[in-house]
Amino acid sequence: MATSEPRVVGKSLPRMDGAGKVTGTAVYAADFALPGMLVGKVFRSTEPHARIVRLDTARARALPGVRAVMTAADVPDVRYGGALKDETVFARGRVRYVGQPVAAVAATTREAAEAALAAIEVVYAPLPAVLDLDAALAPGAPLIHEEWASYTAIPILHRDGNVCNRARIVVGDVERGFEEADRIFEHRFRTGMVHQGYTEPRAAVAAWDSSGQVTVWSNTQLPFEVQNTLAEILQMAPSKIRVVVPGIGGGFGGKLRVGVEHFAAFLARATGRPVKVITTSEEELTAAYPRQGTVVELKTGVTKDGRITAKAGRIWFDTGAFAGSGPGVASVATLVLAGPYKIPNLHLEGFAVYTNKTNCGSFRAPSGPQANFAVESQIDIIADALGLDPLELRLKNIVREGDEGPTGQVLNAVGLEECLRKAAAAIAWNDRRPARWRGKGLACGWWTTTGGSSGVYVKINPDGTVALNTGAAEIGTAALTGAAQVLAEELGVDLADINVVSADTFSTPFDFGAQGSRTAFAVGNACRAAVDDLKRRVFALAAAQLGVEPEACRLADKHVLADGKRISLADLARLSQQTGGGLIAQGTFIAPPTAYDSKRVDGHVYPAFHSPSFHAHAVDLSIDPETGDVTIHKYVVAQDVGFAMNPTYIEGQIEGGVAQGLGQALSEEIVYENGRVLNPNLTDYKMPTTLDMPRVETILVQHPSLVGPYGAKGVGEPPNIEPPAAVANAVASATALRLTSLPITAEHIALALRDAGT
Ligand code: MOS
């Protein structure tokens, strides 16, 4: 580790993937093409729940240009999935949501493929559909999966009929905690289903070679996960499946799981030609992996002076027709429900519930915004009821250095108080209602830096530049720039000397993948390990050349220096090519497990937050009382990032996370009626644009984590968590109305004001 001032880490250097993206030369999976490629399309269910009485593809097969039509009869009868294996490639005998794949076609043109879809004949016999959480949980509700008990699942899940997991945290004695309280507050919240809104649709090209090996070019965030899932689905050895990620136009959790890769692979095998499958906006908004809508119930006991004595909370995730990420997301939610607060008595439960809707998944800080919206809205309600300043109520209860998290983990590097005070000061919190119809709001939270292992190879090229070879994908966060900054710092080279080769299951080492705010953290640490390995080789070689001891050597300025002598990395790399196969090293990292009290958790897939981050958001806004329109004057994020590896890209992550969060807060929802999506297009599904975005002020707080490179913590997901709660609290402050359902649209505000007679 360098003893001098850092040269590369901590600097706002241009991101390595930037130039290609802004000049339009970067190749995304959606751009990827091969000669002779066919177009693949998916035929999808138009019924929320029905038996397939007849499925006839003969007419479609006979159309000109059509090369294959496949149904469940043409693929192995396997169920796949993450914690719970309940999915099939195509519906088998029964459809469970509008949008579920029933068949797929490959044709020479898009027009021919669409004609084939139109020519597939299907007759359904409708079954009673379960359209929301209440219906799914009602006694005697129809089962979405009658055979649920026979599915393969990880043993920790608690399943029962339409509930595909129930996760629980119990601490102390919640009933006694309520007895100690002076006031008890009970509220119910609701959040809508929202899409990740990645710019590039899901896309995959598959091609088979004569040895029976398939290569899939995909925009997945997790090439190794997709490789394994394809192995299950295709019933093949993973070593015959190569997944390559050419580039990703945003993922945000929506591209974690197999999306269209399996359709491309099956169709390519059936036709003997490369096949490309790419989704439409309508498919994205009806049949992707959006964020679950939720219902949250919170019961919180407090003393008169605002000390929280107990909290009971339940959150139900409408996870759709298959479990998807639901069992894990329901688990993570309980840690968010506890909040970044010290509460001696807790009884918290998260439920993942099947309904006849699209299969929900993961979205940037999965469960975070939904649970945080409830927790942080209620904190403001309690403060108002007790006549306390919401900032003071938070400061009275937040976790601090050395405190225990809800499951007993010991918290360190806790920058939460600093975040709260700085965010509040930045919006002049002391003047909370500067004008009529104007209000300010705060929200705070905590989040994890996801574990999992990362490996890298590092090679010194004969010109002295460096290849960083990683299994992680650059999903647009600039996290691989961050990892490369660590490598450049430790090797004594410049960032411009590093070239990244990434995300190819055949040629790059394993990585747990671009998910969970982990990439710069884990790949950065793997780079540090690789430099340790490389130093041994380089110093031995240099010592022999320079006539010094290896212990005297150090790396700086692209050279090995020792006893006033020097030799360049380029010379050493060339020397090694002649004598030792070149200079190459390996580094691996896996975050050490976080100790927690296992007696406090049950059915829990994610019992502790590793190297947690802490954050506070503050917003100053006005309402138009006629229209309900919200104008945000200022939005502030104070985030404890541990160490700001590259302040500019962290600011970019924060601005982007806030944009997505404001979408969920104010305008976005996939609206279902009778099991059908009413707004499956980007006109009626309203994401914010640059014109809607307020100025976002970023305050980077740095309490170095014990594990991250240079003290870094995960930064990508957190900024998406607090916007709904911060906005709801500011709207309440501006209008004296408390809206407990997301999104808080202008229409909802205007109607609530009218109903209140204001
Ligand atoms: Mo994230 S939701 O782990 O991409």
mmCIF file of N, CA and C in Angstrom, residues 603-675:
data_model
loop_
_atom_site.group_PDB
_atom_site.id
_atom_site.type_symbol
_atom_site.label_atom_id
_atom_site.label_comp_id
_atom_site.label_asym_id
_atom_site.label_seq_id
_atom_site.Cartn_x
_atom_site.Cartn_y
_atom_site.Cartn_z
ATOM 1 N N GLY A 603 -36.340 -18.022 8.518
ATOM 2 C CA GLY A 603 -36.777 -17.925 7.119
ATOM 3 C C GLY A 603 -36.030 -16.844 6.366
ATOM 4 N N HIS A 604 -34.833 -16.500 6.849
ATOM 5 C CA HIS A 604 -34.164 -15.290 6.408
ATOM 6 C C HIS A 604 -33.001 -15.610 5.478
ATOM 7 N N VAL A 605 -33.029 -15.027 4.291
ATOM 8 C CA VAL A 605 -31.996 -15.293 3.294
ATOM 9 C C VAL A 605 -30.832 -14.313 3.437
ATOM 10 N N TYR A 606 -31.042 -13.192 4.124
ATOM 11 C CA TYR A 606 -30.029 -12.126 4.143
ATOM 12 C C TYR A 606 -29.984 -11.480 5.529
ATOM 13 N N PRO A 607 -29.379 -12.177 6.521
ATOM 14 C CA PRO A 607 -29.565 -11.757 7.910
ATOM 15 C C PRO A 607 -28.727 -10.566 8.394
ATOM 16 N N ALA A 608 -27.784 -10.068 7.608
ATOM 17 C CA ALA A 608 -26.988 -8.923 8.083
ATOM 18 C C ALA A 608 -26.581 -8.077 6.884
ATOM 19 N N PHE A 609 -26.350 -6.800 7.126
ATOM 20 C CA PHE A 609 -25.863 -5.883 6.079
ATOM 21 C C PHE A 609 -24.334 -5.789 6.193
ATOM 22 N N HIS A 610 -23.626 -6.259 5.181
ATOM 23 C CA HIS A 610 -22.159 -6.200 5.185
ATOM 24 C C HIS A 610 -21.694 -4.771 4.925
ATOM 25 N N SER A 611 -20.638 -4.363 5.594
ATOM 26 C CA SER A 611 -20.063 -3.015 5.412
ATOM 27 C C SER A 611 -21.163 -2.001 5.096
ATOM 28 N N PRO A 612 -22.106 -1.809 6.008
ATOM 29 C CA PRO A 612 -23.286 -1.011 5.662
ATOM 30 C C PRO A 612 -22.952 0.463 5.414
ATOM 31 N N SER A 613 -23.766 1.029 4.532
ATOM 32 C CA SER A 613 -23.690 2.466 4.267
ATOM 33 C C SER A 613 -24.866 3.145 4.966
ATOM 34 N N PHE A 614 -24.727 4.447 5.200
ATOM 35 C CA PHE A 614 -25.771 5.232 5.875
ATOM 36 C C PHE A 614 -25.996 6.508 5.077
ATOM 37 N N HIS A 615 -27.245 6.968 5.065
ATOM 38 C CA HIS A 615 -27.550 8.098 4.180
ATOM 39 C C HIS A 615 -28.753 8.881 4.652
ATOM 40 N N ALA A 616 -28.800 10.150 4.265
ATOM 41 C CA ALA A 616 -29.968 10.987 4.557
ATOM 42 C C ALA A 616 -30.274 11.837 3.336
ATOM 43 N N HIS A 617 -31.569 11.935 3.030
ATOM 44 C CA HIS A 617 -32.024 12.767 1.912
ATOM 45 C C HIS A 617 -32.859 13.909 2.466
ATOM 46 N N ALA A 618 -32.787 15.060 1.813
ATOM 47 C CA ALA A 618 -33.558 16.227 2.244
ATOM 48 C C ALA A 618 -34.111 16.911 1.012
ATOM 49 N N VAL A 619 -35.375 17.305 1.095
ATOM 50 C CA VAL A 619 -36.000 17.925 -0.079
ATOM 51 C C VAL A 619 -36.822 19.133 0.345
ATOM 52 N N ASP A 620 -36.764 20.126 -0.509
ATOM 53 C CA ASP A 620 -37.506 21.378 -0.313
ATOM 54 C C ASP A 620 -38.388 21.526 -1.550
ATOM 55 N N LEU A 621 -39.702 21.532 -1.358
ATOM 56 C CA LEU A 621 -40.586 21.554 -2.530
ATOM 57 C C LEU A 621 -41.817 22.422 -2.285
ATOM 58 N N SER A 622 -42.499 22.723 -3.379
ATOM 59 C CA SER A 622 -43.771 23.450 -3.307
ATOM 60 C C SER A 622 -44.834 22.657 -4.051
ATOM 61 N N ILE A 623 -46.084 22.872 -3.624
ATOM 62 C CA ILE A 623 -47.242 22.238 -4.252
ATOM 63 C C ILE A 623 -48.080 23.321 -4.906
ATOM 64 N N ASP A 624 -48.582 23.026 -6.085
ATOM 65 C CA ASP A 624 -49.609 23.888 -6.677
ATOM 66 C C ASP A 624 -50.962 23.367 -6.177
ATOM 67 N N PRO A 625 -51.652 24.141 -5.331
ATOM 68 C CA PRO A 625 -52.870 23.603 -4.717
ATOM 69 C C PRO A 625 -53.997 23.369 -5.721
ATOM 70 N N GLU A 626 -53.938 24.000 -6.882
ATOM 71 C CA GLU A 626 -54.971 23.779 -7.903
ATOM 72 C C GLU A 626 -54.775 22.428 -8.600
ATOM 73 N N THR A 627 -53.533 22.193 -9.044
ATOM 74 C CA THR A 627 -53.268 21.014 -9.878
ATOM 75 C C THR A 627 -52.636 19.860 -9.108
ATOM 76 N N GLY A 628 -52.076 20.157 -7.936
ATOM 77 C CA GLY A 628 -51.340 19.138 -7.203
ATOM 78 C C GLY A 628 -49.915 18.948 -7.688
ATOM 79 N N ASP A 629 -49.507 19.723 -8.667
ATOM 80 C CA ASP A 629 -48.142 19.570 -9.193
ATOM 81 C C ASP A 629 -47.098 19.889 -8.122
ATOM 82 N N VAL A 630 -46.039 19.090 -8.135
ATOM 83 C CA VAL A 630 -44.944 19.268 -7.177
ATOM 84 C C VAL A 630 -43.766 19.913 -7.900
ATOM 85 N N THR A 631 -43.234 20.966 -7.332
ATOM 86 C CA THR A 631 -42.000 21.566 -7.851
ATOM 87 C C THR A 631 -40.916 21.412 -6.788
ATOM 88 N N ILE A 632 -39.855 20.719 -7.158
ATOM 89 C CA ILE A 632 -38.768 20.516 -6.194
ATOM 90 C C ILE A 632 -37.742 21.635 -6.367
ATOM 91 N N HIS A 633 -37.540 22.406 -5.295
ATOM 92 C CA HIS A 633 -36.576 23.511 -5.362
ATOM 93 C C HIS A 633 -35.162 23.008 -5.154
ATOM 94 N N LYS A 634 -35.038 22.058 -4.243
ATOM 95 C CA LYS A 634 -33.702 21.568 -3.958
ATOM 96 C C LYS A 634 -33.802 20.147 -3.429
ATOM 97 N N TYR A 635 -32.903 19.289 -3.895
ATOM 98 C CA TYR A 635 -32.849 17.912 -3.405
ATOM 99 C C TYR A 635 -31.415 17.635 -2.967
ATOM 100 N N VAL A 636 -31.255 17.198 -1.732
ATOM 101 C CA VAL A 636 -29.913 16.993 -1.179
ATOM 102 C C VAL A 636 -29.751 15.546 -0.726
ATOM 103 N N VAL A 637 -28.622 14.953 -1.087
ATOM 104 C CA VAL A 637 -28.270 13.617 -0.606
ATOM 105 C C VAL A 637 -26.949 13.710 0.149
ATOM 106 N N ALA A 638 -26.974 13.316 1.401
ATOM 107 C CA ALA A 638 -25.723 13.159 2.153
ATOM 108 C C ALA A 638 -25.534 11.672 2.374
ATOM 109 N N GLN A 639 -24.495 11.126 1.783
ATOM 110 C CA GLN A 639 -24.307 9.665 1.801
ATOM 111 C C GLN A 639 -22.930 9.335 2.337
ATOM 112 N N ASP A 640 -22.923 8.429 3.313
ATOM 113 C CA ASP A 640 -21.640 7.951 3.842
ATOM 114 C C ASP A 640 -21.125 6.852 2.919
ATOM 115 N N VAL A 641 -20.162 7.230 2.072
ATOM 116 C CA VAL A 641 -19.641 6.304 1.061
ATOM 117 C C VAL A 641 -18.344 5.633 1.535
ATOM 118 N N GLY A 642 -17.952 5.907 2.778
ATOM 119 C CA GLY A 642 -16.732 5.308 3.304
ATOM 120 C C GLY A 642 -15.496 6.022 2.800
ATOM 121 N N PHE A 643 -15.244 5.857 1.524
ATOM 122 C CA PHE A 643 -14.156 6.576 0.843
ATOM 123 C C PHE A 643 -14.636 6.840 -0.575
ATOM 124 N N ALA A 644 -14.536 8.076 -1.014
ATOM 125 C CA ALA A 644 -15.047 8.436 -2.339
ATOM 126 C C ALA A 644 -13.988 8.090 -3.382
ATOM 127 N N MET A 645 -14.112 6.892 -3.958
ATOM 128 C CA MET A 645 -13.122 6.389 -4.917
ATOM 129 C C MET A 645 -12.987 7.314 -6.116
ATOM 130 N N ASN A 646 -14.124 7.807 -6.600
ATOM 131 C CA ASN A 646 -14.142 8.729 -7.735
ATOM 132 C C ASN A 646 -15.365 9.625 -7.539
ATOM 133 N N PRO A 647 -15.166 10.810 -6.931
ATOM 134 C CA PRO A 647 -16.329 11.625 -6.545
ATOM 135 C C PRO A 647 -17.296 11.889 -7.695
ATOM 136 N N THR A 648 -16.795 12.077 -8.907
ATOM 137 C CA THR A 648 -17.705 12.400 -10.007
ATOM 138 C C THR A 648 -18.638 11.235 -10.316
ATOM 139 N N TYR A 649 -18.076 10.023 -10.349
ATOM 140 C CA TYR A 649 -18.999 8.930 -10.694
ATOM 141 C C TYR A 649 -19.937 8.613 -9.543
ATOM 142 N N ILE A 650 -19.521 8.853 -8.335
ATOM 143 C CA ILE A 650 -20.441 8.657 -7.208
ATOM 144 C C ILE A 650 -21.580 9.681 -7.290
ATOM 145 N N GLU A 651 -21.232 10.921 -7.619
ATOM 146 C CA GLU A 651 -22.291 11.925 -7.796
ATOM 147 C C GLU A 651 -23.254 11.494 -8.900
ATOM 148 N N GLY A 652 -22.717 10.906 -9.964
ATOM 149 C CA GLY A 652 -23.575 10.413 -11.038
ATOM 150 C C GLY A 652 -24.510 9.325 -10.550
ATOM 151 N N GLN A 653 -23.970 8.407 -9.737
ATOM 152 C CA GLN A 653 -24.822 7.357 -9.172
ATOM 153 C C GLN A 653 -25.918 7.950 -8.302
ATOM 154 N N ILE A 654 -25.567 8.957 -7.540
ATOM 155 C CA ILE A 654 -26.549 9.564 -6.629
ATOM 156 C C ILE A 654 -27.625 10.293 -7.435
ATOM 157 N N GLU A 655 -27.224 11.052 -8.449
ATOM 158 C CA GLU A 655 -28.231 11.757 -9.257
ATOM 159 C C GLU A 655 -29.151 10.757 -9.958
ATOM 160 N N GLY A 656 -28.586 9.686 -10.486
ATOM 161 C CA GLY A 656 -29.404 8.682 -11.163
ATOM 162 C C GLY A 656 -30.340 7.966 -10.208
ATOM 163 N N GLY A 657 -29.835 7.624 -9.037
ATOM 164 C CA GLY A 657 -30.667 6.947 -8.047
ATOM 165 C C GLY A 657 -31.821 7.824 -7.593
ATOM 166 N N VAL A 658 -31.550 9.106 -7.457
ATOM 167 C CA VAL A 658 -32.611 10.042 -7.070
ATOM 168 C C VAL A 658 -33.641 10.150 -8.194
ATOM 169 N N ALA A 659 -33.174 10.197 -9.444
ATOM 170 C CA ALA A 659 -34.116 10.294 -10.573
ATOM 171 C C ALA A 659 -35.080 9.105 -10.556
ATOM 172 N N GLN A 660 -34.527 7.898 -10.395
ATOM 173 C CA GLN A 660 -35.402 6.720 -10.344
ATOM 174 C C GLN A 660 -36.315 6.768 -9.124
ATOM 175 N N GLY A 661 -35.781 7.247 -8.009
ATOM 176 C CA GLY A 661 -36.571 7.322 -6.781
ATOM 177 C C GLY A 661 -37.696 8.336 -6.903
ATOM 178 N N LEU A 662 -37.421 9.450 -7.569
ATOM 179 C CA LEU A 662 -38.479 10.452 -7.758
ATOM 180 C C LEU A 662 -39.548 9.918 -8.706
ATOM 181 N N GLY A 663 -39.141 9.085 -9.659
ATOM 182 C CA GLY A 663 -40.136 8.442 -10.513
ATOM 183 C C GLY A 663 -41.097 7.610 -9.683
ATOM 184 N N GLN A 664 -40.552 6.765 -8.807
ATOM 185 C CA GLN A 664 -41.423 5.945 -7.960
ATOM 186 C C GLN A 664 -42.241 6.822 -7.016
ATOM 187 N N ALA A 665 -41.632 7.906 -6.537
ATOM 188 C CA ALA A 665 -42.319 8.771 -5.570
ATOM 189 C C ALA A 665 -43.494 9.500 -6.213
ATOM 190 N N LEU A 666 -43.313 9.996 -7.436
ATOM 191 C CA LEU A 666 -44.253 10.990 -7.966
ATOM 192 C C LEU A 666 -45.070 10.531 -9.171
ATOM 193 N N SER A 667 -44.560 9.616 -9.970
ATOM 194 C CA SER A 667 -45.282 9.382 -11.225
ATOM 195 C C SER A 667 -45.361 7.945 -11.705
ATOM 196 N N GLU A 668 -44.467 7.073 -11.299
ATOM 197 C CA GLU A 668 -44.400 5.758 -11.944
ATOM 198 C C GLU A 668 -45.235 4.703 -11.233
ATOM 199 N N GLU A 669 -45.987 3.950 -12.015
ATOM 200 C CA GLU A 669 -46.607 2.723 -11.518
ATOM 201 C C GLU A 669 -47.079 1.901 -12.711
ATOM 202 N N ILE A 670 -46.767 0.617 -12.693
ATOM 203 C CA ILE A 670 -47.364 -0.315 -13.652
ATOM 204 C C ILE A 670 -48.748 -0.634 -13.104
ATOM 205 N N VAL A 671 -49.774 -0.167 -13.809
ATOM 206 C CA VAL A 671 -51.142 -0.257 -13.284
ATOM 207 C C VAL A 671 -51.835 -1.482 -13.875
ATOM 208 N N TYR A 672 -52.320 -2.356 -12.999
ATOM 209 C CA TYR A 672 -53.058 -3.544 -13.429
ATOM 210 C C TYR A 672 -54.554 -3.338 -13.236
ATOM 211 N N GLU A 673 -55.330 -3.853 -14.178
ATOM 212 C CA GLU A 673 -56.778 -3.950 -13.987
ATOM 213 C C GLU A 673 -57.207 -5.308 -14.515
ATOM 214 N N ASN A 674 -57.856 -6.070 -13.678
ATOM 215 C CA ASN A 674 -58.275 -7.428 -14.045
ATOM 216 C C ASN A 674 -57.127 -8.258 -14.622
ATOM 217 N N GLY A 675 -55.958 -8.071 -14.045
ATOM 218 C CA GLY A 675 -54.830 -8.894 -14.464
ATOM 219 C C GLY A 675 -54.124 -8.416 -15.716
#
